[in-house]
Amino acid sequence: MADEEKPAELSASGEAKKRRAPKAPELPIVERRNWLIHQHYIRKDYETCKVIIKTQLQETNGMCEYAIYVQALILRLEGRIQESLELLQSCAILNPSSTDNLKQVARSLFLLGKHKAAIEVYHEAARLCDKDWEISHNLGVCFFFIKDFKNAEEHLNTALQINKHDKTFMMLGKVHLVAGETDKAIEVFKRAVEFSPENTDHLSTLGLLYLQLRKYQKAFEHLGNALTFDPNNYKAILAAGSMMQTHGDFDVAMNKYRVAACAVPESPPLWNNIGMCFFGKKKYVAAISCLKRANYLSPFDWKVLYNLGLVHLTMQQYASAFHFLSAAISLNPRMGELYMLLAVALTNLEDVENSTRAYEQAVNLDESNPLVNLNFAIFLYNHGDKTAALDQYQEMQRKVNILQDSSSNLEFDPELMDMAQKLGAALQVGESLQWTKPGKDSKSKPHSATLAKSPSAPLGTNQALGQAMSSAASYNKNIQLPAGVSKSLFAAPDPEAEVGNDPGLPADPPGSPQPAV
């Protein structure tokens, strides 16, 4: 009897447990498919996601906030930013207290280029959530695009106080660089390296900045660290290669460029640097081939056109030199040295009138390069205008003295010194120009020795003048910014990402090597 009662009790208790089991909560109809929409969205199954969203919106009469929100994100990914903005504004109306909705509205406005409108929406979102890293960072980016660098710096610093982030450090460094505050940019990247010591972008950028300031030891240290963490970092490889190329180690630089060519075979700065390595090794045909490839990849880069003109001048192909130099001038009409080289080409083409005009324009634009005045003085002397030649010679002396006062380690190209001394003797200048003699380890371009081998050449002949000009790149290397800070400054950040890209750096003198973009 007891045995019969036991199963009855067990079954009764089991039924009671079943009755007591809680039911899954009934989700409101407005939100019941949100989980499924989310699953398909994060799997990037956008087509299925859009079908579910359409069904959900039909059932809710367009009142499901999450479905509208995800549909707007999908439309933005497809490039339909205006439609995405309208849907996100609908979300903001349905739920005006949501900072996420406002941030996405501001982002769409940013992508449409409406930076001031985006700033207003970000400020409204900041009133709802005062300490949000994303809002502060993106406000800084928007102010950067409207060139309000003071506010950009303020909001980016606020973002770093809330939460340190690599993207914010990078953007703040870019703001300082565009504003011309290199020292502040270096301090920012130092802090970035302390925060993220293995970030190769920060290390390579800091190395390039030190290279610009001619602090080669620190530059090499940071570039070396970048290559330690990422041996295939082409930006650091090209920077290190350009440093070696600047000091005349063309073979070592070429080995570096071979590694970089595997990573970025279509990089214009890479082929520009390779071309100038061949130029330094007197392999002019190979140099032209590489420079023309760089020109094909980047037809509006005036530095490549400058170098092509320089190589053609060296090969005494003056018509081709005129072609490339004219193209470079049309892209960069404010550089005196371009007009100087153009004048050399025109002199050798026996166009005296236009040569004079080109030299006059070069003298008006250039404020620091004595080579411009030296070549103009030679030109004037050859055409019998000794008075004007003496004026240009004295202006050259003034520039040399200023350069010597500003730098104690200044080295001039031996050919420049030789030509100036010959011209001084021809003009019967009583005081010889004092030059800082190059050190034993200094290396000039191989072609700069041509005049020294033929001292009997008449002063200022076409050949001598052309040879003097071909050393312009070497001279620039010695007295101006070192190589390693390639690329024209600051390409605009990709608008697809408000956090911005790696900062660019100020352009180096043409003819000098330039590291990667």
Coordinates of N, CA and C in Angstrom, one line a residue, residues 26 45 56 74 90 101 122 140 153 156 180 189 216 222 255 284 318 352 388 391 396 404 406 433 441 480 498-499:
E26 N 6.1 38.2 -21.8 CA 5.6 38.6 -23.1 C 6.2 40.0 -23.5
D45 N 24.6 40.4 -42.1 CA 23.6 39.8 -43.0 C 22.6 40.9 -43.2
Q56 N 8.9 44.4 -39.2 CA 8.7 45.0 -37.8 C 8.1 46.4 -37.9
I74 N 22.5 50.8 -41.7 CA 22.7 50.1 -42.9 C 22.8 51.0 -44.1
S90 N 14.4 60.9 -37.2 CA 13.1 60.3 -36.7 C 13.3 59.6 -35.4
N101 N 21.3 58.4 -30.3 CA 20.6 58.9 -31.5 C 21.2 60.2 -31.9
Y122 N 26.3 67.8 -31.5 CA 27.2 67.2 -30.5 C 27.1 68.0 -29.2
G140 N 36.3 67.8 -31.4 CA 37.6 68.3 -31.7 C 37.9 68.1 -33.2
E153 N 41.8 71.8 -30.1 CA 42.8 71.4 -29.1 C 42.1 71.2 -27.7
L156 N 39.8 68.0 -27.7 CA 40.6 66.8 -27.7 C 41.4 66.6 -26.4
G180 N 51.3 74.5 -37.0 CA 52.7 74.9 -37.1 C 53.4 74.8 -35.7
F189 N 52.9 63.4 -29.0 CA 53.3 62.0 -29.4 C 54.2 61.3 -28.4
Y216 N 69.0 63.3 -35.2 CA 69.0 62.1 -35.9 C 69.1 60.9 -34.9
H222 N 63.5 56.0 -32.4 CA 62.0 55.7 -32.5 C 61.7 54.9 -33.8
N255 N 68.4 48.9 -50.3 CA 68.0 47.7 -49.6 C 66.8 47.9 -48.8
Y284 N 71.6 57.7 -64.5 CA 70.6 58.7 -64.8 C 69.4 58.1 -65.6
Y318 N 67.9 69.7 -72.3 CA 67.3 71.0 -71.7 C 65.8 71.1 -72.1
V352 N 67.6 84.1 -74.0 CA 68.1 85.1 -73.0 C 67.0 85.9 -72.3
A388 N 75.1 94.7 -62.3 CA 74.0 93.8 -61.8 C 74.5 92.5 -61.2
D391 N 75.8 93.2 -57.8 CA 74.7 93.3 -56.8 C 74.2 91.9 -56.4
M396 N 74.2 87.4 -52.5 CA 74.6 86.0 -52.1 C 75.4 86.0 -50.9
Q404 N 75.3 81.1 -42.0 CA 76.4 80.8 -41.1 C 76.0 81.2 -39.7
S406 N 73.1 81.4 -38.4 CA 72.0 80.6 -37.8 C 72.3 79.2 -37.5
L433 N 84.9 85.6 -50.2 CA 83.8 85.1 -49.4 C 84.3 83.9 -48.5
D441 N 83.9 63.8 -43.3 CA 82.9 62.8 -43.6 C 81.8 63.3 -44.5
Q480 N 68.8 73.0 -45.6 CA 67.4 73.1 -45.3 C 67.0 71.9 -44.5
E498 N 35.6 59.7 -38.2 CA 35.8 61.0 -37.6 C 37.1 61.1 -36.8
V499 N 37.7 59.9 -36.5 CA 38.9 59.9 -35.7 C 40.1 60.4 -36.4

